[in-house]
Tab-separated table of C-alpha atoms and ligand atoms in Angstrom:
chain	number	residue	atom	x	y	z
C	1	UNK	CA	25.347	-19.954	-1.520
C	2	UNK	CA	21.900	-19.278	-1.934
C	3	UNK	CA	19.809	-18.996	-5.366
C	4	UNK	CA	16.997	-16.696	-5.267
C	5	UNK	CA	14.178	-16.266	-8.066
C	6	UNK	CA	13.627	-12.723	-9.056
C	7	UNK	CA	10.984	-10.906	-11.288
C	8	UNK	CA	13.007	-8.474	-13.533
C	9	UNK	CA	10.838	-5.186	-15.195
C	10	UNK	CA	12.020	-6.826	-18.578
C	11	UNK	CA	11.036	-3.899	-20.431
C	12	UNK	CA	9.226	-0.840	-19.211
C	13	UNK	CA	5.146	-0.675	-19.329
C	14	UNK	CA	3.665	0.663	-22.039
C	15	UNK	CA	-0.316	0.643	-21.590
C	16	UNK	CA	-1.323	-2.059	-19.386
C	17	UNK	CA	1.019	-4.638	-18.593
C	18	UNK	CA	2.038	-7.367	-20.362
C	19	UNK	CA	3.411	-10.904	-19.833
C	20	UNK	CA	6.305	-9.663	-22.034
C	21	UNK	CA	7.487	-6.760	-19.579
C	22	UNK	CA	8.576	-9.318	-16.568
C	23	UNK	CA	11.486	-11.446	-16.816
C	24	UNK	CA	12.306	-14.163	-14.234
C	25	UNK	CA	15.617	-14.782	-13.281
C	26	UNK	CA	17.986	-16.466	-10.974
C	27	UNK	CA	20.286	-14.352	-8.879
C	28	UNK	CA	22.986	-15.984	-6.139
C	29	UNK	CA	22.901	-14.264	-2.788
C	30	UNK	CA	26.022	-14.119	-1.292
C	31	UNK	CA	26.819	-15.497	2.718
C	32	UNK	CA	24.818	-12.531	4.960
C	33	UNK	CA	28.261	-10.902	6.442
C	34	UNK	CA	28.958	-10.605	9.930
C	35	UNK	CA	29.489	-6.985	10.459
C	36	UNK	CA	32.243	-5.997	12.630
C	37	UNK	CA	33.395	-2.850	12.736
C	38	UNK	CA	34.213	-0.817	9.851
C	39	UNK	CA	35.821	2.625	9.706
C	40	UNK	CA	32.503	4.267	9.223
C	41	UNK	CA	31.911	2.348	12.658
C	42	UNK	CA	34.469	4.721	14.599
C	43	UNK	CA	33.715	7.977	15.663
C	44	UNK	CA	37.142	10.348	15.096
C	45	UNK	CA	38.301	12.160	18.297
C	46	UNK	CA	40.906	14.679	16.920
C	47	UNK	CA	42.050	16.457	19.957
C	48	UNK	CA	42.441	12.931	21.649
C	49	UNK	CA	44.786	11.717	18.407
C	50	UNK	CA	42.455	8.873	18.658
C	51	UNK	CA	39.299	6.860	16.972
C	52	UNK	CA	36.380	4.865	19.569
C	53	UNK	CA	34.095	2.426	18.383
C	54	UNK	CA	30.576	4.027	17.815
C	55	UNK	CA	28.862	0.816	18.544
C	56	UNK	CA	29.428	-2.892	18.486
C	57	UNK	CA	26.880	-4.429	16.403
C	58	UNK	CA	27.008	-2.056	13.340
C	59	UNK	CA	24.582	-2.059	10.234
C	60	UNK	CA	26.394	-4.310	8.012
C	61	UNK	CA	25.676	-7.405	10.188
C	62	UNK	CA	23.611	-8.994	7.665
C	63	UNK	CA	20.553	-11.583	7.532
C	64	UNK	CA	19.068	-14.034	5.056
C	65	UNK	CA	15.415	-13.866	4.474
C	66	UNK	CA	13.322	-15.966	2.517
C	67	UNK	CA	9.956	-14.278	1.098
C	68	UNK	CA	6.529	-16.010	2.595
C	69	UNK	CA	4.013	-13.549	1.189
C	70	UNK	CA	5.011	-10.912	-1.126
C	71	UNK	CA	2.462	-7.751	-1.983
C	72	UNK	CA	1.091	-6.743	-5.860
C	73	UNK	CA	0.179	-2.917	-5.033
C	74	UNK	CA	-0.789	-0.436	-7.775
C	75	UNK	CA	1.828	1.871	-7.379
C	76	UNK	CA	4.384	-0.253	-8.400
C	77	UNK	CA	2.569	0.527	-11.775
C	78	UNK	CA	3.399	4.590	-11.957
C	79	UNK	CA	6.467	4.259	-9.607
C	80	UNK	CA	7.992	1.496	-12.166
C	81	UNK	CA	8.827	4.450	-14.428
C	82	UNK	CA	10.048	7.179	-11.890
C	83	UNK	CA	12.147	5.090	-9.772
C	84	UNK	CA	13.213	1.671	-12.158
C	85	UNK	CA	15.348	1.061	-15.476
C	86	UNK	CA	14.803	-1.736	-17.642
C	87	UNK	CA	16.347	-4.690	-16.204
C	88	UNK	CA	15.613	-3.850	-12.526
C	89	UNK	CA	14.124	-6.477	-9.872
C	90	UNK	CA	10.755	-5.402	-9.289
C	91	UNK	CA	9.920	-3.240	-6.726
C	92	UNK	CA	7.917	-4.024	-3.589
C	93	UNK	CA	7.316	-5.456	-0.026
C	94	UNK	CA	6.924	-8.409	1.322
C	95	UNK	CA	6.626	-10.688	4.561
C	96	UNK	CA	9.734	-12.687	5.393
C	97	UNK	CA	11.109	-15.041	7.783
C	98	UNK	CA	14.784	-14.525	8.518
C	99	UNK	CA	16.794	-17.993	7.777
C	100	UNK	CA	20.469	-16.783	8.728
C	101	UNK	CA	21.177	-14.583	10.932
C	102	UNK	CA	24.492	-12.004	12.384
C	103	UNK	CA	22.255	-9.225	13.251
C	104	UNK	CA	21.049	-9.560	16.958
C	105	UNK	CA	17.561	-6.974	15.849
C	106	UNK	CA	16.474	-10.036	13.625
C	107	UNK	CA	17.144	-13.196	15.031
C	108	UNK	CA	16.644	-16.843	12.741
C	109	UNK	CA	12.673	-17.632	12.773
C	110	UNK	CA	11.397	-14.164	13.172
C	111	UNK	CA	9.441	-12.599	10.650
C	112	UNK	CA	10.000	-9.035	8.919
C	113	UNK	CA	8.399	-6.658	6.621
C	114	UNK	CA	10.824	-5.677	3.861
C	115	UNK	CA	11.219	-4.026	0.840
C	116	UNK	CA	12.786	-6.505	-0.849
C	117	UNK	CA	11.757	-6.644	-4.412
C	118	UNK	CA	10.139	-9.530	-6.143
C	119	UNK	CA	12.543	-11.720	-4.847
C	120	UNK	CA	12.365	-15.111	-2.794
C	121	UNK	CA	15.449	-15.027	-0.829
C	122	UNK	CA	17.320	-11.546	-0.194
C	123	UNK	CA	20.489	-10.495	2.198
C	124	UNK	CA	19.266	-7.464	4.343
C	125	UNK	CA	21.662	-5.059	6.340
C	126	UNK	CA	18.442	-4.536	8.294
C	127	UNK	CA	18.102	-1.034	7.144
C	128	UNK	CA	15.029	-2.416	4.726
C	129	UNK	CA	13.654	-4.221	6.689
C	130	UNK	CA	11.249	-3.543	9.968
C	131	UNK	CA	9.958	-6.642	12.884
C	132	UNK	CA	6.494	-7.794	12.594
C	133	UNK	CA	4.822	-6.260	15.720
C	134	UNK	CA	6.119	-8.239	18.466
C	135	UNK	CA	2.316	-8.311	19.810
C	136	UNK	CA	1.061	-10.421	16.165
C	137	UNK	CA	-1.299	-12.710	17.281
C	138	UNK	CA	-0.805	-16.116	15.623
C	139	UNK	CA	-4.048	-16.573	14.655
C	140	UNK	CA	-4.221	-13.775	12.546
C	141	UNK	CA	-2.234	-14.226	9.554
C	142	UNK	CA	0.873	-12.686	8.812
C	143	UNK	CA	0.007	-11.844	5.078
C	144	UNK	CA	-2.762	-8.903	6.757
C	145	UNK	CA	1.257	-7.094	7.627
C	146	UNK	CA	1.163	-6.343	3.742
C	147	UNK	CA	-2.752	-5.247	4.190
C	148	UNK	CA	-5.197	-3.880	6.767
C	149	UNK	CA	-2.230	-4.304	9.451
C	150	UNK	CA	0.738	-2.949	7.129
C	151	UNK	CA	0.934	0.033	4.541
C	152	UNK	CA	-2.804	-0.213	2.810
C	153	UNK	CA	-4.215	-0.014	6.038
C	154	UNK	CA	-1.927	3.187	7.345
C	155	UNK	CA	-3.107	4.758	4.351
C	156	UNK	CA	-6.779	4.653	4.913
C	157	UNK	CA	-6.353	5.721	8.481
C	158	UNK	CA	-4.218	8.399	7.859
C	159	UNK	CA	-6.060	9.700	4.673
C	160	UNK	CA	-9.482	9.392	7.212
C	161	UNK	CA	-7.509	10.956	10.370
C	162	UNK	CA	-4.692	13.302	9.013
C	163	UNK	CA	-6.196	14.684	6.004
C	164	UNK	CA	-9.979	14.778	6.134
C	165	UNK	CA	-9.695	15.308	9.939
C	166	UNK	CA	-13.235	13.150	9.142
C	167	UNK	CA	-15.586	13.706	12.399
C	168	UNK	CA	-19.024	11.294	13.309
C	169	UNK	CA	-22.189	12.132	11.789
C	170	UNK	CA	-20.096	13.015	8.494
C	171	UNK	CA	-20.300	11.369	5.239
C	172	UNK	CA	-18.330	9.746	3.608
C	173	UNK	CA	-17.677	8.522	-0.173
C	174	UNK	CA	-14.815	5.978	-1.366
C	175	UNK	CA	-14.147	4.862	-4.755
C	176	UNK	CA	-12.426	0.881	-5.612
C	177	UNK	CA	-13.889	0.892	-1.733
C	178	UNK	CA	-13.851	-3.174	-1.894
C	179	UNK	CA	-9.667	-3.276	-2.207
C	180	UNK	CA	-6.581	-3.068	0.405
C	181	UNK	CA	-7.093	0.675	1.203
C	182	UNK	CA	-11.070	1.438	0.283
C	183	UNK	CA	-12.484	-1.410	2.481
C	184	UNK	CA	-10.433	-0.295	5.499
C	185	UNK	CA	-11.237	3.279	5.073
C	186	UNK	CA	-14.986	2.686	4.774
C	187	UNK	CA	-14.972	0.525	8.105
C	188	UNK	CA	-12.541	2.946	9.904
C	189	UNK	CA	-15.485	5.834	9.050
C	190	UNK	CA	-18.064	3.671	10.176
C	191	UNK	CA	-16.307	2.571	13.480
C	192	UNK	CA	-16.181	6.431	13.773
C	193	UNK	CA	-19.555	7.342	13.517
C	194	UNK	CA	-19.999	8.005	9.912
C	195	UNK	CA	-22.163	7.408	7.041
C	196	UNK	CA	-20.239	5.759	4.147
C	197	UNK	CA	-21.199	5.064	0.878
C	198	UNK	CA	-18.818	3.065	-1.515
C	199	UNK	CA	-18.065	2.225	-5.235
C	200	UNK	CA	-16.687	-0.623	-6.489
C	201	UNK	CA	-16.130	-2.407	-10.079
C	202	UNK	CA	-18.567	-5.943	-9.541
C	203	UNK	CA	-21.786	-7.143	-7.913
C	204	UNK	CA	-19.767	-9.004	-5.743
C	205	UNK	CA	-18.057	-6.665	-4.322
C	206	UNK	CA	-21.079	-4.584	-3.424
C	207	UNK	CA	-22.370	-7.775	-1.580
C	208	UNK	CA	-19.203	-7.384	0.805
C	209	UNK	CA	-19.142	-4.116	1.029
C	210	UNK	CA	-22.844	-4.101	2.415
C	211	UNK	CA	-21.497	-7.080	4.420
C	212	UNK	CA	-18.764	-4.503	5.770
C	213	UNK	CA	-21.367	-2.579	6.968
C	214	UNK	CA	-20.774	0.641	4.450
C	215	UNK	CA	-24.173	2.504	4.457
C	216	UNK	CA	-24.592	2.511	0.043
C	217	UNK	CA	-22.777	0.851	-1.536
C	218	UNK	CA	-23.344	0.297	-6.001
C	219	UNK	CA	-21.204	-1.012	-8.907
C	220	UNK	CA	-20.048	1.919	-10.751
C	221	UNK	CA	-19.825	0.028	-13.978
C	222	UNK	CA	-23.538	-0.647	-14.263
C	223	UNK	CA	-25.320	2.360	-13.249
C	224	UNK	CA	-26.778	4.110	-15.934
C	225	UNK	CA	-26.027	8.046	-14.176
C	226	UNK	CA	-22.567	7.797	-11.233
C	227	UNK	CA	-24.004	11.515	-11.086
C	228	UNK	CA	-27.670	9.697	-10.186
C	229	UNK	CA	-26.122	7.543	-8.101
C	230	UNK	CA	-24.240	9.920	-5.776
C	231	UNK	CA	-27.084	11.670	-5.580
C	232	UNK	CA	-28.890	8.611	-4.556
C	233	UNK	CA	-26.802	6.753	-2.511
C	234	UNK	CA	-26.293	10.481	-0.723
C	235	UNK	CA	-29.185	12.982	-1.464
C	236	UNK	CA	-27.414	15.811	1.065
C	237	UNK	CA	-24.005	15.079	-0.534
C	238	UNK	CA	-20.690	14.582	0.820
C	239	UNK	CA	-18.265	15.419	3.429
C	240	UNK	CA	-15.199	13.785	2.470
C	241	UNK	CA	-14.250	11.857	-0.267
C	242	UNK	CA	-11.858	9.526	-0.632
C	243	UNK	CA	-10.182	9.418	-3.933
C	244	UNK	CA	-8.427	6.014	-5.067
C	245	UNK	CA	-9.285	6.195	-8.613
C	246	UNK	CA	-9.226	9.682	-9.978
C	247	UNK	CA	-10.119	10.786	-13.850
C	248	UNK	CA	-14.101	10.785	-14.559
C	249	UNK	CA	-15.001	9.430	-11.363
C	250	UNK	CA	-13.765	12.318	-9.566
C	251	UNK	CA	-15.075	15.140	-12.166
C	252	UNK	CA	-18.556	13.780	-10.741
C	253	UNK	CA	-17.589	13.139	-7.667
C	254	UNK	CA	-16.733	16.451	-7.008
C	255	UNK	CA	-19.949	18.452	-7.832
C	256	UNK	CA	-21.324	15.931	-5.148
C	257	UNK	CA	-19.857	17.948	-2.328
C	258	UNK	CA	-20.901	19.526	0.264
C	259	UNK	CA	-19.576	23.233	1.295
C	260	UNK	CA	-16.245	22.751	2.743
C	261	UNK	CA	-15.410	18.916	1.973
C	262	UNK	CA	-12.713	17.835	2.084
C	263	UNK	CA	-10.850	15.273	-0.558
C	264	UNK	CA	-7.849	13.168	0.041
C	265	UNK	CA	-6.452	11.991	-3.182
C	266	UNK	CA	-4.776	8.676	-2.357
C	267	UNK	CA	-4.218	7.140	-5.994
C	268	UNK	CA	-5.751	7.380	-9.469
C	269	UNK	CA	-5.370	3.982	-10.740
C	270	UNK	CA	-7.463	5.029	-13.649
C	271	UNK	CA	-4.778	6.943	-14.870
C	272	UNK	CA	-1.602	4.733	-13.769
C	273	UNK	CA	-1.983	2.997	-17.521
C	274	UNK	CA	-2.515	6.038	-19.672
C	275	UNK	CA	-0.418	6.382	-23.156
C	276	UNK	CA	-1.865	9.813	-23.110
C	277	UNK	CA	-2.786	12.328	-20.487
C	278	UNK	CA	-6.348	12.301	-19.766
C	279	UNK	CA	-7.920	15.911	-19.754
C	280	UNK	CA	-10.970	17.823	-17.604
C	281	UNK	CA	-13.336	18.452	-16.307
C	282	UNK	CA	-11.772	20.903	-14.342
C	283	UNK	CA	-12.091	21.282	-10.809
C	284	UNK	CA	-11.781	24.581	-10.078
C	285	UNK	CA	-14.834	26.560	-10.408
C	286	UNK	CA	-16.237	23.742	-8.607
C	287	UNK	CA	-13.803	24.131	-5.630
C	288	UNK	CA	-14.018	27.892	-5.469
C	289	UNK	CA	-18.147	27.716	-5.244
C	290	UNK	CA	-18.191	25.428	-2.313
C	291	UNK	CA	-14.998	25.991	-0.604
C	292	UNK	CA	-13.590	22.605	-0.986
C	293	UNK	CA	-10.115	21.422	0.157
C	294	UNK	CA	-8.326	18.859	-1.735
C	295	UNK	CA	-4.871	17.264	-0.077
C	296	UNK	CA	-2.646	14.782	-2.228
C	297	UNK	CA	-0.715	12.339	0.719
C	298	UNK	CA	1.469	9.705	0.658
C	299	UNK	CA	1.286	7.179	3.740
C	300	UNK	CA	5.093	7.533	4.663
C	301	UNK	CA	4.128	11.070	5.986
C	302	UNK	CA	3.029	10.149	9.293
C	303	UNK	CA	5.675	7.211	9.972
C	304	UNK	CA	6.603	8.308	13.041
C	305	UNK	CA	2.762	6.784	13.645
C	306	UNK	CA	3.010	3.745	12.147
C	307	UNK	CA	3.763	1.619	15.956
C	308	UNK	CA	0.649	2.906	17.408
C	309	UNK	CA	-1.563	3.092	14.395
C	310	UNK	CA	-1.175	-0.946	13.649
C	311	UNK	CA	-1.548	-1.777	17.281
C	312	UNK	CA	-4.800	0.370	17.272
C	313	UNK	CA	-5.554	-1.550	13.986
C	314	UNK	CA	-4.643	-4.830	15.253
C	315	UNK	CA	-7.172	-4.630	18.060
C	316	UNK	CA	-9.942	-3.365	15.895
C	317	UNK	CA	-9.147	-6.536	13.648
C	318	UNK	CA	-9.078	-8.695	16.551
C	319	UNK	CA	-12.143	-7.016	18.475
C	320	UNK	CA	-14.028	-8.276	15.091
C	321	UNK	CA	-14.498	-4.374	14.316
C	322	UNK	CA	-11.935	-4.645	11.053
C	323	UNK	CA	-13.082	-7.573	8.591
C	324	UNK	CA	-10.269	-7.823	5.874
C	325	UNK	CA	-10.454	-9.859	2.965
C	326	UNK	CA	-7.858	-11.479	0.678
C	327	UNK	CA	-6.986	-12.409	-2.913
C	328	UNK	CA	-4.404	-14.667	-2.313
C	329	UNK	CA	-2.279	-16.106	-5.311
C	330	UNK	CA	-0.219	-19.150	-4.860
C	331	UNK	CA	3.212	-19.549	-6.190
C	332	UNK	CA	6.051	-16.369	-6.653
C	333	UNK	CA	5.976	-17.917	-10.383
C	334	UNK	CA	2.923	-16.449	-10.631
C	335	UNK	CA	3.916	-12.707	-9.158
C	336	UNK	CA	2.682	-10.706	-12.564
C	337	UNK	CA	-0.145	-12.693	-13.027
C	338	UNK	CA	-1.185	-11.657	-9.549
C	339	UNK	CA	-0.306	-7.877	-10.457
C	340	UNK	CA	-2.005	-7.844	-13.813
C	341	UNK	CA	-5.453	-8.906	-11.942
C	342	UNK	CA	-5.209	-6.508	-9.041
C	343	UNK	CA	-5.088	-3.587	-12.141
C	344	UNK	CA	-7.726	-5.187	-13.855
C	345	UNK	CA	-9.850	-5.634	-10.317
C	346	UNK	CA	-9.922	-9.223	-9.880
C	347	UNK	CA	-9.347	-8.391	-6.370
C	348	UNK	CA	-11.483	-8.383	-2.862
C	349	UNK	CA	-9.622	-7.242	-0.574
C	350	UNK	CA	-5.588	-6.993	-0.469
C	351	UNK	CA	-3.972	-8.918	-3.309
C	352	UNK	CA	-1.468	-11.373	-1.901
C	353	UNK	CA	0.928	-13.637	-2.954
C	354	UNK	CA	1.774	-16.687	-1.549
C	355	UNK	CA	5.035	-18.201	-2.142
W	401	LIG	P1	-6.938	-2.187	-4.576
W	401	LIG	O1	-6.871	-3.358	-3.672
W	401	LIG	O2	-8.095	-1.251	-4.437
W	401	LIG	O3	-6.850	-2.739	-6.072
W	401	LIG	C1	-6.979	-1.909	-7.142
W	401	LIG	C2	-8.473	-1.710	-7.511
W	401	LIG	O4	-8.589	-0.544	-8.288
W	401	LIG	C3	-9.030	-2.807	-8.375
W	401	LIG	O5	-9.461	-3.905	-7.615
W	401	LIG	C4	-10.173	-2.112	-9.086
W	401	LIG	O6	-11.349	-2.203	-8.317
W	401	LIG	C5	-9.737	-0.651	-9.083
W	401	LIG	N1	-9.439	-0.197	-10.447
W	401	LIG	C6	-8.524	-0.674	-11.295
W	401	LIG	N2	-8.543	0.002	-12.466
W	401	LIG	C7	-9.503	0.933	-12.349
W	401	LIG	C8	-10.020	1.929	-13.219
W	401	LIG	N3	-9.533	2.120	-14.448
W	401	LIG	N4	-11.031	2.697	-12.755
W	401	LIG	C9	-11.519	2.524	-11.527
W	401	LIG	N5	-11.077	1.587	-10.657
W	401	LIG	C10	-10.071	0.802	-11.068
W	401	LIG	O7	-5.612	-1.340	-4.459
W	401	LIG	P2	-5.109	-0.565	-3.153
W	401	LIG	O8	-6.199	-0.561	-2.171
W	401	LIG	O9	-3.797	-1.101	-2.782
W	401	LIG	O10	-4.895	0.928	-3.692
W	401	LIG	C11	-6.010	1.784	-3.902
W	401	LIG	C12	-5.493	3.146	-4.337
W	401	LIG	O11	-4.723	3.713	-3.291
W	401	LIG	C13	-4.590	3.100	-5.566
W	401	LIG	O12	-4.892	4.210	-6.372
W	401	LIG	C14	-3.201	3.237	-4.981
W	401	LIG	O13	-2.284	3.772	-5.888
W	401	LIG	C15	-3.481	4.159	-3.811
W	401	LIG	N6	-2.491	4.107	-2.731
W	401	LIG	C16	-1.918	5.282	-2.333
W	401	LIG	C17	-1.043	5.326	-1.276
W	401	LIG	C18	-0.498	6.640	-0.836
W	401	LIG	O14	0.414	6.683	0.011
W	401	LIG	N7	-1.011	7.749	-1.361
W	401	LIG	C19	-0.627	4.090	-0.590
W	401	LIG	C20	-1.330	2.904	-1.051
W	401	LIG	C21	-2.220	2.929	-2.095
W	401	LIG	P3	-12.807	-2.051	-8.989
W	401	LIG	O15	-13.183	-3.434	-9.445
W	401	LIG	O16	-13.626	-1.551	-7.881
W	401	LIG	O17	-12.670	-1.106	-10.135
């Protein structure tokens, strides 16, 4: 029998998190089963009077993973309320290294991707779970699975690739650009021939995203105009615009287009802790006048991509062309601590916890 630590949503958010809201608890994982066959496991042959095995090694052969490096993302902040009740493990994803195995796909020693919940040990039927690229270089560490080379970094390509359809010699603006998905989607623009310009919340985080290579880059708390500084940082305007953060930002951001832009609105983290709803600026006057196009996505959409997309991403990462950052935190005790700061953008890079 196996104990596992779990963070329970104690109490759903109200405003920004709070110490209060997380519980951690103790939970006692049963022995992974070995799956057999079950009925569901037979396929039904009526004119034959008789049942066949669909397939030997079915589903329910079960594994035992324990977590390595789990992932504090912001939309476990909005998606705690639509998909959790109080008393739930938290959602999320993490990397993990199977420890008992009946399920040939995931044999002991090899590491997975899974959405697991804030948990330190979990039994998987495998249907949660998805192999580490079989190509992972060991010098690259497997915490970048839960960054640039997992879900963050999907989302910047495909926000880049599927919905701005961006193209060289465009440009480019990206809000919280110095975090999981804004510092791969500036590079991504720049290894594509584009000019990018990038806001972020610190001095510091300017520094590194000039070190990244992004064209302008300024720390939207500070400057006294972000309407002068758009216009600075980009005199001619903008192509596409990638939208992390939503509310304010974007009302400017939006008169900063250029005819026919295009914006892909991938979060609004300025919003995710609202007690009330946040109202205009409007966009639509704004949208009409210069023919914009504005696409919500989620990264999920394009799935069916995801194989070829990290490989691609790999090799930029290990061609040196894709420099990621991380904020690691050590210890899962620490799991809402680590959350709490990525909201509050004590993060460069992907935030990261290390068990
Ligand atoms: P980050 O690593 O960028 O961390 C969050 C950052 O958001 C903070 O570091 C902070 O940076 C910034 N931030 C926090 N609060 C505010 C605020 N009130 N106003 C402006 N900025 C704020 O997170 P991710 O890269 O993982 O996610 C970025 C965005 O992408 C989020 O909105 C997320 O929900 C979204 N997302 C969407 C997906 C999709 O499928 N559509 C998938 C994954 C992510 P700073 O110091 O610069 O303010």
């Amino acid at each position: 029998m196996v104990q596992a630590k779990t963070w329970v949503l104690k109490q759903h958010f109200e405003g920004f998190p709070k110490d209060t809201d997380f519980e951690l608890k103790l939970e006692q994982l049963s022995k992974p089963k070995d799956g057999g066959l079950r009925f569901s496991d037979f396929i039904f042959f009526p004119y034959l009077l008789c049942c066949i095995p669909s397939g030997i090694y079915s589903c329910s052969s079960e594994v035992l993973l324990e977590a390595v490096f789990l992932s504090v993302d912001p939309y476990m902040r909005p998606y705690s309320r639509v998909r959790m009740q109080a008393g739930d493990v938290m959602i999320g994803t993490q990397v993990a290294k199977v420890i008992q195995s009946n399920n040939p796909s995931f044999p002991v020693g090899c590491h997975v991707v899974g959405q697991c919940g804030w948990r330190t040990h979990n039994v998987s039927d495998g249907s949660d779970i998805t192999k580490v690229l079989d190509a992972w270089p060991q010098s690259v560490s497997l915490s970048h699975a839960l960054g640039a080379i997992g879900m963050p970094g999907l989302t910047a390509l495909y926000g880049l690739e599927e919905v701005c359809a961006i193209k060289p010699g465009e440009t480019l603006l990206v809000n919280a650009a110095a975090g999981a998905v804004g510092s791969v989607a500036g590079q991504i623009a720049k290894l594509k021939g584009c000019k990018v310009v990038g806001s972020a919340g610190g001095d510091d985080k300017v520094a590194y995203l000039k070190e990244l290579g992004f064209d302008q880059a300024f720390n939207y708390k500070t400057v006294s105009s972000l309407e002068e500084a758009l216009k600075n940082a980009s005199p001619e305007g903008y192509d596409c615009y990638f939208e992390n953060v939503g509310g304010p930002f974007s009302s400017v951001a939006i008169t900063q287009m250029k005819a026919f832009g295009r914006i892909a609105v991938c979060g609004g983290i300025s919003l995710y802790n609202d007690t009330t709803q946040q109202t205009g600026p409007y966009p639509q006057l704004e949208m009409i006048f210069k023919q914009l196009k504005m696409e919500g996505f989620l990264v999920s959409r394009w799935e069916h991509k995801n194989e070829e997309s990290l490989k691609r991403m790999l090799t930029w990462m290990q061609e040196g062309k894709l420099k990621c950052k991380e904020h690691v935190t050590v210890g899962f005790e620490n799991m809402p601590a680590a959350f709490m700061g990525m909201l509050r953008g004590e993060n460069i890079g992907k935030a990261i916890v290390k068990v």
